[in-house]
Amino acid sequence: MKKERLLLWTLAAVNFTHIVDFMIMMPLGPQLMRVFAISPQQFGLLVSSYTFSAGISSFIGAFILDKYDRRSIFLWVFVGFLMGTLACALSPNYGFLLAARIVSGLFGGLTSALIFAVIGDAVPDGRRGRAMGLVMGAFSVASVFGVPFGLFIASLSSWHAPFFFLAVLAVGILWLIYRYVPSITAHLLQQGEGRPNPQQVIRRVTGNANQMRAISLTVLMMLGQFMIIPFLSPFMVSNVGFSELELTYIYMAGGFFTVFTSPWVGRLTDKYGKVRVFSVFMTLNVIPIGILTHLGVTPVFLALFVSTVFFITSNGRMVPAAALITGTAKPENRGSFLSFNAAVQQLSAGLASFLAGMVLVEGADGRLMNFEWVGYLAILLSLLCIPLIRRIQVVDTEAVLEKVPAGATVEK
């Protein structure tokens, strides 16, 4: 229906901004390492600082997200994200940029949790695969347009430009949130007058074996992917022979194809089941991981083919996983659980990039060494996800917005 489509497009726009803000750091890696004269370890900290702070804020958010109208807190969180992005744009040095990335991460982590909470509240289980495919398709658009455009304007001026672009874009998206995200407070009604204290919030999640399995799945997926992704761009430049300009081809090619495959995977998820579709794409995903981490000097076309398959299969496993994880919580504690999950997701991603940065060393000729060992570990962790996801169950299949008349809001 129209109301649901407008909501999903708005959430996709939010996700686009959030993803570009995080992703743009990785292809800017070679430029930032040169401008600030920093090591791979310092660059790894620049990437992981965002995810670590996002993880901390998501953990704190678990105690507050279910206490407020989803729309109201969404607006405040996105304003904070906008301010953090603007601070990145104005950063004069490495230390200031590191601090600004921490601020952006604090609000970015909450944004991610709120997107999935709203989808869980607004879309029934039978359509969540399609909804996730649309919203997560923002990754594809970010890859095709956001990241290449950011790199393009960075090449014309400086690395500050992409963050100014994001800040301006976020102002428009803030209006979309105000206009199309409805007031959702059904979770407050289901909680009753007594709101859970922090100890009860923690016990609800840690005492639920099904939700803990979902969180464990998140940990393994993030470790398996973010040991690779942050260092893909520096590796392609130093080892494979890409120029900094040619890095845009990686994101454009991967994003172009996932624009079409993401909604397709969403439909497959609703038709054939989340576990089956996840298992297929996770198995396929380890193939490009193994190839990418062993590449030497390679023709651009062949390297692009492998990286594109990597992005397609990575996206393909995320859509069913997100749909399944969202359905493991009831509305009354969905925000808390998804905030916990987002915290674990961000901390795991940060830990993965930090650990990979410790393993990798820069050779005398500028090449990154030991990337193949990082690949072996990523493959092992990824394959462990398949038996784990088979033990996770969906417990909520309804959507609160379908319980009220069209055009109405869910008010307390």
mmCIF file of C-alpha atoms in Angstrom:
data_model
loop_
_atom_site.group_PDB
_atom_site.id
_atom_site.type_symbol
_atom_site.label_atom_id
_atom_site.label_comp_id
_atom_site.label_asym_id
_atom_site.label_seq_id
_atom_site.Cartn_x
_atom_site.Cartn_y
_atom_site.Cartn_z
ATOM 1 C CA MET A 1 0.000 0.000 0.000
ATOM 2 C CA LYS A 2 1.058 3.597 -0.593
ATOM 3 C CA LYS A 3 1.657 4.470 3.062
ATOM 4 C CA GLU A 4 3.982 1.502 3.512
ATOM 5 C CA ARG A 5 5.889 2.251 0.297
ATOM 6 C CA LEU A 6 6.499 5.878 1.296
ATOM 7 C CA LEU A 7 7.703 4.740 4.696
ATOM 8 C CA LEU A 8 10.078 2.192 3.186
ATOM 9 C CA TRP A 9 11.484 4.688 0.679
ATOM 10 C CA THR A 10 12.115 7.116 3.538
ATOM 11 C CA LEU A 11 13.890 4.424 5.553
ATOM 12 C CA ALA A 12 15.909 3.530 2.453
ATOM 13 C CA ALA A 13 16.980 7.183 2.139
ATOM 14 C CA VAL A 14 18.074 7.208 5.786
ATOM 15 C CA ASN A 15 19.958 3.969 5.244
ATOM 16 C CA PHE A 16 21.604 5.395 2.116
ATOM 17 C CA THR A 17 22.999 8.353 4.044
ATOM 18 C CA HIS A 18 24.137 6.192 6.944
ATOM 19 C CA ILE A 19 25.852 3.678 4.632
ATOM 20 C CA VAL A 20 27.627 6.300 2.513
ATOM 21 C CA ASP A 21 28.838 8.034 5.676
ATOM 22 C CA PHE A 22 30.420 4.776 6.815
ATOM 23 C CA MET A 23 31.550 3.429 3.434
ATOM 24 C CA ILE A 24 33.157 6.610 2.143
ATOM 25 C CA MET A 25 36.006 6.222 4.629
ATOM 26 C CA MET A 26 37.192 2.986 3.029
ATOM 27 C CA PRO A 27 37.822 4.168 -0.561
ATOM 28 C CA LEU A 28 39.232 7.399 0.889
ATOM 29 C CA GLY A 29 41.750 5.218 2.725
ATOM 30 C CA PRO A 30 44.702 5.675 0.335
ATOM 31 C CA GLN A 31 44.135 9.450 0.218
ATOM 32 C CA LEU A 32 43.760 9.800 3.994
ATOM 33 C CA MET A 33 46.822 7.622 4.652
ATOM 34 C CA ARG A 34 48.811 9.885 2.343
ATOM 35 C CA VAL A 35 47.422 13.254 3.521
ATOM 36 C CA PHE A 36 47.764 12.493 7.240
ATOM 37 C CA ALA A 37 50.826 10.234 6.858
ATOM 38 C CA ILE A 38 49.168 7.483 8.901
ATOM 39 C CA SER A 39 49.844 3.729 9.030
ATOM 40 C CA PRO A 40 47.397 0.911 8.163
ATOM 41 C CA GLN A 41 46.838 0.481 11.903
ATOM 42 C CA GLN A 42 45.890 4.148 12.315
ATOM 43 C CA PHE A 43 43.564 3.935 9.333
ATOM 44 C CA GLY A 44 42.016 0.792 10.837
ATOM 45 C CA LEU A 45 41.374 2.785 14.011
ATOM 46 C CA LEU A 46 39.727 5.539 11.964
ATOM 47 C CA VAL A 47 37.321 2.973 10.506
ATOM 48 C CA SER A 48 36.767 1.026 13.722
ATOM 49 C CA SER A 49 36.222 4.169 15.843
ATOM 50 C CA TYR A 50 32.902 4.686 14.059
ATOM 51 C CA THR A 51 31.776 1.126 14.647
ATOM 52 C CA PHE A 52 32.957 0.995 18.260
ATOM 53 C CA SER A 53 31.123 4.200 19.173
ATOM 54 C CA ALA A 54 28.043 3.015 17.269
ATOM 55 C CA GLY A 55 28.162 -0.183 19.286
ATOM 56 C CA ILE A 56 28.364 1.683 22.585
ATOM 57 C CA SER A 57 25.475 4.011 21.711
ATOM 58 C CA SER A 58 23.367 1.081 20.493
ATOM 59 C CA PHE A 59 23.912 -0.663 23.828
ATOM 60 C CA ILE A 60 22.762 2.464 25.671
ATOM 61 C CA GLY A 61 19.883 2.789 23.223
ATOM 62 C CA ALA A 62 18.589 -0.612 24.285
ATOM 63 C CA PHE A 63 17.445 1.037 27.509
ATOM 64 C CA ILE A 64 15.663 3.987 25.898
ATOM 65 C CA LEU A 65 14.378 3.162 22.393
ATOM 66 C CA ASP A 66 11.301 1.278 23.611
ATOM 67 C CA LYS A 67 10.330 4.122 25.967
ATOM 68 C CA TYR A 68 9.415 6.628 23.247
ATOM 69 C CA ASP A 69 7.413 7.085 20.081
ATOM 70 C CA ARG A 70 9.547 5.663 17.250
ATOM 71 C CA ARG A 71 9.046 8.805 15.139
ATOM 72 C CA SER A 72 10.078 11.286 17.836
ATOM 73 C CA ILE A 73 13.299 9.539 18.784
ATOM 74 C CA PHE A 74 14.088 8.908 15.104
ATOM 75 C CA LEU A 75 14.057 12.657 14.464
ATOM 76 C CA TRP A 76 16.356 13.463 17.391
ATOM 77 C CA VAL A 77 18.809 10.697 16.528
ATOM 78 C CA PHE A 78 19.056 11.776 12.900
ATOM 79 C CA VAL A 79 19.714 15.381 13.924
ATOM 80 C CA GLY A 80 22.662 14.114 15.977
ATOM 81 C CA PHE A 81 23.893 12.093 13.010
ATOM 82 C CA LEU A 82 23.692 15.202 10.825
ATOM 83 C CA MET A 83 25.793 17.187 13.312
ATOM 84 C CA GLY A 84 28.430 14.435 13.477
ATOM 85 C CA THR A 85 28.703 14.295 9.697
ATOM 86 C CA LEU A 86 29.113 18.052 9.518
ATOM 87 C CA ALA A 87 31.912 17.815 12.098
ATOM 88 C CA CYS A 88 33.688 15.281 9.837
ATOM 89 C CA ALA A 89 33.444 17.745 6.957
ATOM 90 C CA LEU A 90 35.064 20.471 9.053
ATOM 91 C CA SER A 91 37.865 18.290 10.489
ATOM 92 C CA PRO A 92 41.295 19.984 10.096
ATOM 93 C CA ASN A 93 43.481 17.023 11.126
ATOM 94 C CA TYR A 94 43.555 13.315 11.945
ATOM 95 C CA GLY A 95 42.770 13.741 15.639
ATOM 96 C CA PHE A 96 39.723 15.937 14.996
ATOM 97 C CA LEU A 97 38.469 13.577 12.288
ATOM 98 C CA LEU A 98 38.835 10.623 14.652
ATOM 99 C CA ALA A 99 36.733 12.443 17.269
ATOM 100 C CA ALA A 100 34.139 13.433 14.653
ATOM 101 C CA ARG A 101 33.861 9.826 13.475
ATOM 102 C CA ILE A 102 33.155 8.799 17.044
ATOM 103 C CA VAL A 103 30.313 11.339 17.266
ATOM 104 C CA SER A 104 28.882 10.180 13.919
ATOM 105 C CA GLY A 105 29.023 6.597 15.097
ATOM 106 C CA LEU A 106 27.209 7.396 18.339
ATOM 107 C CA PHE A 107 24.119 8.435 16.398
ATOM 108 C CA GLY A 108 24.636 6.189 13.362
ATOM 109 C CA GLY A 109 24.327 3.068 15.503
ATOM 110 C CA LEU A 110 20.959 4.195 16.860
ATOM 111 C CA THR A 111 19.773 5.059 13.342
ATOM 112 C CA SER A 112 20.434 1.512 12.168
ATOM 113 C CA ALA A 113 18.508 -0.017 15.088
ATOM 114 C CA LEU A 114 15.551 2.326 14.568
ATOM 115 C CA ILE A 115 15.275 1.484 10.860
ATOM 116 C CA PHE A 116 14.832 -2.216 11.609
ATOM 117 C CA ALA A 117 12.524 -1.544 14.571
ATOM 118 C CA VAL A 118 10.192 0.526 12.387
ATOM 119 C CA ILE A 119 10.181 -2.165 9.690
ATOM 120 C CA GLY A 120 9.377 -4.810 12.298
ATOM 121 C CA ASP A 121 6.497 -2.707 13.621
ATOM 122 C CA ALA A 122 5.122 -1.640 10.248
ATOM 123 C CA VAL A 123 5.572 -4.680 7.984
ATOM 124 C CA PRO A 124 4.263 -8.243 8.638
ATOM 125 C CA ASP A 125 6.616 -11.216 8.425
ATOM 126 C CA GLY A 126 5.235 -12.314 5.054
ATOM 127 C CA ARG A 127 6.451 -9.069 3.441
ATOM 128 C CA ARG A 128 9.578 -8.389 5.521
ATOM 129 C CA GLY A 129 11.854 -10.006 2.968
ATOM 130 C CA ARG A 130 10.703 -7.557 0.283
ATOM 131 C CA ALA A 131 10.842 -4.652 2.743
ATOM 132 C CA MET A 132 14.392 -5.529 3.782
ATOM 133 C CA GLY A 133 15.361 -5.958 0.127
ATOM 134 C CA LEU A 134 14.137 -2.438 -0.655
ATOM 135 C CA VAL A 135 15.643 -0.717 2.387
ATOM 136 C CA MET A 136 18.926 -2.600 2.150
ATOM 137 C CA GLY A 137 19.011 -1.790 -1.541
ATOM 138 C CA ALA A 138 20.251 1.555 -0.253
ATOM 139 C CA PHE A 139 23.638 -0.130 -0.036
ATOM 140 C CA SER A 140 23.511 -0.654 -3.779
ATOM 141 C CA VAL A 141 22.517 2.935 -4.503
ATOM 142 C CA ALA A 142 25.228 4.112 -2.123
ATOM 143 C CA SER A 143 27.740 2.016 -4.043
ATOM 144 C CA VAL A 144 26.584 3.136 -7.507
ATOM 145 C CA PHE A 145 26.005 6.800 -6.772
ATOM 146 C CA GLY A 146 26.961 7.868 -3.255
ATOM 147 C CA VAL A 147 30.493 6.519 -2.912
ATOM 148 C CA PRO A 148 31.642 7.206 -6.527
ATOM 149 C CA PHE A 149 30.156 10.706 -6.407
ATOM 150 C CA GLY A 150 31.844 11.296 -3.058
ATOM 151 C CA LEU A 151 35.167 10.151 -4.473
ATOM 152 C CA PHE A 152 34.632 12.280 -7.569
ATOM 153 C CA ILE A 153 34.039 15.509 -5.656
ATOM 154 C CA ALA A 154 36.920 14.559 -3.325
ATOM 155 C CA SER A 155 39.206 14.344 -6.378
ATOM 156 C CA LEU A 156 38.015 17.782 -7.534
ATOM 157 C CA SER A 157 38.545 19.467 -4.169
ATOM 158 C CA SER A 158 39.556 17.465 -1.092
ATOM 159 C CA TRP A 159 38.448 14.589 1.126
ATOM 160 C CA HIS A 160 36.259 17.074 3.076
ATOM 161 C CA ALA A 161 33.804 17.432 0.161
ATOM 162 C CA PRO A 162 31.954 14.075 0.490
ATOM 163 C CA PHE A 163 31.015 14.867 4.071
ATOM 164 C CA PHE A 164 29.661 18.300 3.131
ATOM 165 C CA PHE A 165 27.597 16.553 0.442
ATOM 166 C CA LEU A 166 26.206 14.101 3.018
ATOM 167 C CA ALA A 167 25.357 16.859 5.482
ATOM 168 C CA VAL A 168 23.322 18.742 2.860
ATOM 169 C CA LEU A 169 21.576 15.529 1.808
ATOM 170 C CA ALA A 170 20.744 14.691 5.429
ATOM 171 C CA VAL A 171 18.829 17.960 5.823
ATOM 172 C CA GLY A 172 16.391 16.860 3.118
ATOM 173 C CA ILE A 173 16.077 13.377 4.569
ATOM 174 C CA LEU A 174 15.270 14.862 7.965
ATOM 175 C CA TRP A 175 12.161 16.366 6.370
ATOM 176 C CA LEU A 176 11.223 12.975 4.903
ATOM 177 C CA ILE A 177 11.384 11.406 8.364
ATOM 178 C CA TYR A 178 9.141 14.170 9.727
ATOM 179 C CA ARG A 179 6.690 13.719 6.851
ATOM 180 C CA TYR A 180 6.481 9.959 6.259
ATOM 181 C CA VAL A 181 7.503 8.098 9.417
ATOM 182 C CA PRO A 182 4.266 7.734 11.408
ATOM 183 C CA SER A 183 3.870 7.947 15.137
ATOM 184 C CA ILE A 184 4.309 4.374 16.415
ATOM 185 C CA THR A 185 3.610 3.789 20.095
ATOM 186 C CA ALA A 186 1.876 0.404 20.141
ATOM 187 C CA HIS A 187 4.924 -1.024 21.907
ATOM 188 C CA LEU A 188 4.244 1.424 24.746
ATOM 189 C CA LEU A 189 0.678 0.169 25.077
ATOM 190 C CA GLN A 190 1.860 -3.433 25.200
ATOM 191 C CA GLN A 191 4.338 -2.572 27.929
ATOM 192 C CA GLY A 192 1.593 -1.101 30.067
ATOM 193 C CA GLU A 193 2.224 1.574 32.659
ATOM 194 C CA GLY A 194 5.327 -0.073 34.064
ATOM 195 C CA ARG A 195 8.391 0.405 31.877
ATOM 196 C CA PRO A 196 11.230 -2.122 32.221
ATOM 197 C CA ASN A 197 14.334 -0.981 34.076
ATOM 198 C CA PRO A 198 17.824 -1.598 32.607
ATOM 199 C CA GLN A 199 18.228 -4.901 34.463
ATOM 200 C CA GLN A 200 14.928 -6.173 33.071
ATOM 201 C CA VAL A 201 15.879 -5.048 29.561
ATOM 202 C CA ILE A 202 19.134 -7.000 29.754
ATOM 203 C CA ARG A 203 17.428 -10.088 31.160
ATOM 204 C CA ARG A 204 14.803 -10.032 28.392
ATOM 205 C CA VAL A 205 17.520 -10.388 25.785
ATOM 206 C CA THR A 206 20.159 -12.489 27.535
ATOM 207 C CA GLY A 207 17.506 -14.799 28.978
ATOM 208 C CA ASN A 208 16.011 -15.494 25.547
ATOM 209 C CA ALA A 209 17.979 -18.300 23.890
ATOM 210 C CA ASN A 210 16.465 -17.590 20.474
ATOM 211 C CA GLN A 211 17.497 -13.940 20.558
ATOM 212 C CA MET A 212 20.974 -14.821 21.799
ATOM 213 C CA ARG A 213 21.387 -17.157 18.824
ATOM 214 C CA ALA A 214 20.342 -14.264 16.552
ATOM 215 C CA ILE A 215 22.943 -12.015 18.181
ATOM 216 C CA SER A 216 25.581 -14.735 17.802
ATOM 217 C CA LEU A 217 24.739 -14.916 14.106
ATOM 218 C CA THR A 218 25.310 -11.168 13.847
ATOM 219 C CA VAL A 219 28.728 -11.513 15.494
ATOM 220 C CA LEU A 220 29.894 -14.216 13.106
ATOM 221 C CA MET A 221 28.611 -12.390 10.020
ATOM 222 C CA MET A 222 30.302 -9.128 10.973
ATOM 223 C CA LEU A 223 33.604 -10.773 11.857
ATOM 224 C CA GLY A 224 33.552 -12.682 8.588
ATOM 225 C CA GLN A 225 32.920 -9.584 6.475
ATOM 226 C CA PHE A 226 34.629 -6.667 8.174
ATOM 227 C CA MET A 227 37.986 -8.335 8.333
ATOM 228 C CA ILE A 228 37.876 -7.930 4.532
ATOM 229 C CA ILE A 229 35.826 -4.853 3.576
ATOM 230 C CA PRO A 230 37.760 -1.965 5.229
ATOM 231 C CA PHE A 231 41.044 -3.067 3.658
ATOM 232 C CA LEU A 232 39.708 -3.991 0.237
ATOM 233 C CA SER A 233 40.447 -0.550 -1.244
ATOM 234 C CA PRO A 234 44.033 -0.222 0.103
ATOM 235 C CA PHE A 235 44.705 -3.825 -0.984
ATOM 236 C CA MET A 236 43.393 -3.163 -4.496
ATOM 237 C CA VAL A 237 45.680 -0.141 -4.836
ATOM 238 C CA SER A 238 48.848 -1.533 -3.266
ATOM 239 C CA ASN A 239 48.658 -5.200 -4.364
ATOM 240 C CA VAL A 240 46.319 -5.542 -7.337
ATOM 241 C CA GLY A 241 47.394 -2.430 -9.218
ATOM 242 C CA PHE A 242 44.272 -0.240 -9.136
ATOM 243 C CA SER A 243 44.587 3.525 -9.252
ATOM 244 C CA GLU A 244 42.630 5.581 -6.726
ATOM 245 C CA LEU A 245 40.241 6.594 -9.505
ATOM 246 C CA GLU A 246 39.670 2.958 -10.498
ATOM 247 C CA LEU A 247 38.502 2.207 -6.960
ATOM 248 C CA THR A 248 35.208 3.846 -7.905
ATOM 249 C CA TYR A 249 34.657 1.050 -10.442
ATOM 250 C CA ILE A 250 34.549 -1.504 -7.614
ATOM 251 C CA TYR A 251 31.681 0.228 -5.854
ATOM 252 C CA MET A 252 29.887 1.216 -9.034
ATOM 253 C CA ALA A 253 29.953 -2.312 -10.465
ATOM 254 C CA GLY A 254 29.030 -4.007 -7.198
ATOM 255 C CA GLY A 255 26.325 -1.466 -6.458
ATOM 256 C CA PHE A 256 24.852 -1.514 -9.969
ATOM 257 C CA PHE A 257 24.194 -5.235 -9.878
ATOM 258 C CA THR A 258 22.930 -5.300 -6.281
ATOM 259 C CA VAL A 259 20.383 -2.611 -7.156
ATOM 260 C CA PHE A 260 18.633 -5.414 -9.029
ATOM 261 C CA THR A 261 19.660 -8.421 -6.951
ATOM 262 C CA SER A 262 18.662 -6.963 -3.562
ATOM 263 C CA PRO A 263 14.885 -6.763 -4.302
ATOM 264 C CA TRP A 264 15.176 -10.115 -6.097
ATOM 265 C CA VAL A 265 16.725 -11.704 -3.007
ATOM 266 C CA GLY A 266 13.920 -10.173 -0.936
ATOM 267 C CA ARG A 267 11.311 -11.882 -3.105
ATOM 268 C CA LEU A 268 13.232 -15.169 -2.938
ATOM 269 C CA THR A 269 13.322 -14.838 0.842
ATOM 270 C CA ASP A 270 9.544 -14.471 1.127
ATOM 271 C CA LYS A 271 8.991 -17.308 -1.355
ATOM 272 C CA TYR A 272 11.541 -19.941 -0.337
ATOM 273 C CA GLY A 273 12.318 -19.054 3.256
ATOM 274 C CA LYS A 274 14.956 -17.050 5.055
ATOM 275 C CA VAL A 275 17.176 -19.945 6.129
ATOM 276 C CA ARG A 276 17.388 -21.546 2.697
ATOM 277 C CA VAL A 277 18.189 -18.315 0.849
ATOM 278 C CA PHE A 278 20.734 -17.290 3.497
ATOM 279 C CA SER A 279 22.513 -20.640 3.319
ATOM 280 C CA VAL A 280 22.864 -20.468 -0.460
ATOM 281 C CA PHE A 281 24.264 -16.942 -0.532
ATOM 282 C CA MET A 282 26.556 -17.433 2.451
ATOM 283 C CA THR A 283 28.066 -20.513 0.784
ATOM 284 C CA LEU A 284 28.568 -18.602 -2.452
ATOM 285 C CA ASN A 285 30.057 -15.628 -0.591
ATOM 286 C CA VAL A 286 33.158 -17.488 0.622
ATOM 287 C CA ILE A 287 34.293 -18.098 -2.977
ATOM 288 C CA PRO A 288 35.072 -14.438 -3.833
ATOM 289 C CA ILE A 289 36.531 -13.940 -0.333
ATOM 290 C CA GLY A 290 39.047 -16.697 -1.025
ATOM 291 C CA ILE A 291 39.933 -15.285 -4.441
ATOM 292 C CA LEU A 292 40.122 -11.613 -3.450
ATOM 293 C CA THR A 293 42.475 -12.154 -0.540
ATOM 294 C CA HIS A 294 44.958 -14.023 -2.774
ATOM 295 C CA LEU A 295 45.041 -11.597 -5.717
ATOM 296 C CA GLY A 296 48.299 -10.227 -7.019
ATOM 297 C CA VAL A 297 48.635 -7.810 -9.917
ATOM 298 C CA THR A 298 45.462 -8.534 -11.888
ATOM 299 C CA PRO A 299 43.700 -6.997 -14.922
ATOM 300 C CA VAL A 300 41.054 -4.534 -13.790
ATOM 301 C CA PHE A 301 38.222 -6.434 -15.500
ATOM 302 C CA LEU A 302 38.943 -9.728 -13.720
ATOM 303 C CA ALA A 303 39.397 -8.075 -10.331
ATOM 304 C CA LEU A 304 36.130 -6.168 -10.820
ATOM 305 C CA PHE A 305 34.300 -9.390 -11.663
ATOM 306 C CA VAL A 306 35.418 -11.020 -8.411
ATOM 307 C CA SER A 307 34.676 -7.954 -6.278
ATOM 308 C CA THR A 308 31.225 -7.622 -7.862
ATOM 309 C CA VAL A 309 30.395 -11.246 -7.023
ATOM 310 C CA PHE A 310 31.597 -10.514 -3.491
ATOM 311 C CA PHE A 311 29.190 -7.575 -3.126
ATOM 312 C CA ILE A 312 26.258 -9.471 -4.663
ATOM 313 C CA THR A 313 26.648 -12.493 -2.399
ATOM 314 C CA SER A 314 27.345 -10.341 0.671
ATOM 315 C CA ASN A 315 24.133 -8.425 0.107
ATOM 316 C CA GLY A 316 22.313 -11.671 -0.652
ATOM 317 C CA ARG A 317 23.059 -13.119 2.752
ATOM 318 C CA MET A 318 22.222 -9.917 4.640
ATOM 319 C CA VAL A 319 18.638 -9.563 3.368
ATOM 320 C CA PRO A 320 17.276 -12.883 4.734
ATOM 321 C CA ALA A 321 19.395 -12.596 7.889
ATOM 322 C CA ALA A 322 18.001 -9.136 8.697
ATOM 323 C CA ALA A 323 14.417 -10.275 8.024
ATOM 324 C CA LEU A 324 14.873 -13.280 10.313
ATOM 325 C CA ILE A 325 16.624 -11.406 13.132
ATOM 326 C CA THR A 326 13.967 -8.650 13.143
ATOM 327 C CA GLY A 327 11.238 -11.245 13.684
ATOM 328 C CA THR A 328 12.857 -12.797 16.761
ATOM 329 C CA ALA A 329 11.435 -10.084 19.048
ATOM 330 C CA LYS A 330 7.912 -8.939 19.919
ATOM 331 C CA PRO A 331 6.985 -5.243 19.453
ATOM 332 C CA GLU A 332 7.189 -4.453 23.170
ATOM 333 C CA ASN A 333 10.936 -5.171 23.280
ATOM 334 C CA ARG A 334 11.852 -5.029 19.595
ATOM 335 C CA GLY A 335 13.636 -1.687 19.894
ATOM 336 C CA SER A 336 15.687 -2.912 22.859
ATOM 337 C CA PHE A 337 16.635 -6.175 21.180
ATOM 338 C CA LEU A 338 17.511 -4.582 17.849
ATOM 339 C CA SER A 339 19.530 -1.925 19.635
ATOM 340 C CA PHE A 340 21.443 -4.668 21.445
ATOM 341 C CA ASN A 341 21.899 -6.412 18.128
ATOM 342 C CA ALA A 342 23.078 -3.191 16.483
ATOM 343 C CA ALA A 343 25.538 -2.695 19.333
ATOM 344 C CA VAL A 344 26.926 -6.165 18.826
ATOM 345 C CA GLN A 345 26.991 -5.637 15.058
ATOM 346 C CA GLN A 346 28.955 -2.405 15.280
ATOM 347 C CA LEU A 347 31.347 -3.654 17.955
ATOM 348 C CA SER A 348 31.961 -6.837 15.988
ATOM 349 C CA ALA A 349 32.639 -4.873 12.804
ATOM 350 C CA GLY A 350 34.993 -2.581 14.672
ATOM 351 C CA LEU A 351 36.763 -5.514 16.294
ATOM 352 C CA ALA A 352 37.096 -7.249 12.927
ATOM 353 C CA SER A 353 38.698 -4.249 11.206
ATOM 354 C CA PHE A 354 40.962 -3.647 14.213
ATOM 355 C CA LEU A 355 42.134 -7.278 14.311
ATOM 356 C CA ALA A 356 42.682 -7.358 10.563
ATOM 357 C CA GLY A 357 44.728 -4.177 10.881
ATOM 358 C CA MET A 358 46.907 -5.945 13.447
ATOM 359 C CA VAL A 359 47.502 -8.910 11.136
ATOM 360 C CA LEU A 360 48.241 -6.850 8.039
ATOM 361 C CA VAL A 361 51.657 -5.271 7.610
ATOM 362 C CA GLU A 362 52.940 -2.896 4.978
ATOM 363 C CA GLY A 363 55.935 -4.194 3.040
ATOM 364 C CA ALA A 364 58.913 -2.124 1.974
ATOM 365 C CA ASP A 365 57.378 -1.819 -1.499
ATOM 366 C CA GLY A 366 54.053 -0.570 -0.070
ATOM 367 C CA ARG A 367 52.175 -3.839 -0.544
ATOM 368 C CA LEU A 368 49.851 -5.179 2.180
ATOM 369 C CA MET A 369 51.042 -8.533 3.466
ATOM 370 C CA ASN A 370 49.132 -11.403 5.207
ATOM 371 C CA PHE A 371 45.745 -10.604 3.635
ATOM 372 C CA GLU A 372 45.348 -14.275 2.685
ATOM 373 C CA TRP A 373 45.403 -15.263 6.384
ATOM 374 C CA VAL A 374 42.686 -12.748 7.060
ATOM 375 C CA GLY A 375 40.711 -14.395 4.243
ATOM 376 C CA TYR A 376 41.070 -17.895 5.717
ATOM 377 C CA LEU A 377 39.650 -16.751 9.053
ATOM 378 C CA ALA A 378 36.816 -14.827 7.363
ATOM 379 C CA ILE A 379 35.795 -17.958 5.421
ATOM 380 C CA LEU A 380 35.751 -20.104 8.562
ATOM 381 C CA LEU A 381 33.619 -17.621 10.500
ATOM 382 C CA SER A 382 31.219 -17.199 7.576
ATOM 383 C CA LEU A 383 30.607 -20.939 7.167
ATOM 384 C CA LEU A 384 29.837 -21.293 10.886
ATOM 385 C CA CYS A 385 26.791 -19.062 10.296
ATOM 386 C CA ILE A 386 24.963 -21.735 8.280
ATOM 387 C CA PRO A 387 24.300 -24.293 11.042
ATOM 388 C CA LEU A 388 23.589 -21.474 13.509
ATOM 389 C CA ILE A 389 20.835 -19.781 11.487
ATOM 390 C CA ARG A 390 18.911 -23.066 11.286
ATOM 391 C CA ARG A 391 18.333 -22.838 15.041
ATOM 392 C CA ILE A 392 16.755 -19.345 14.976
ATOM 393 C CA GLN A 393 12.958 -18.972 14.981
ATOM 394 C CA VAL A 394 10.633 -16.094 14.012
ATOM 395 C CA VAL A 395 8.237 -15.282 16.880
ATOM 396 C CA ASP A 396 6.445 -12.190 15.542
ATOM 397 C CA THR A 397 4.630 -12.163 12.209
ATOM 398 C CA GLU A 398 2.198 -9.227 12.504
ATOM 399 C CA ALA A 399 2.504 -5.529 11.771
ATOM 400 C CA VAL A 400 1.020 -2.967 14.153
ATOM 401 C CA LEU A 401 0.222 -0.547 11.330
ATOM 402 C CA GLU A 402 -2.132 -3.093 9.778
ATOM 403 C CA LYS A 403 -4.206 -3.135 12.959
ATOM 404 C CA VAL A 404 -5.353 0.484 12.569
ATOM 405 C CA PRO A 405 -7.347 2.238 9.838
ATOM 406 C CA ALA A 406 -5.424 3.457 6.801
ATOM 407 C CA GLY A 407 -4.021 6.929 7.363
ATOM 408 C CA ALA A 408 -4.203 6.695 11.150
ATOM 409 C CA THR A 409 -1.228 6.683 13.473
ATOM 410 C CA VAL A 410 -0.616 4.278 16.290
ATOM 411 C CA GLU A 411 -0.968 6.511 19.322
ATOM 412 C CA LYS A 412 -0.891 5.795 23.004
#
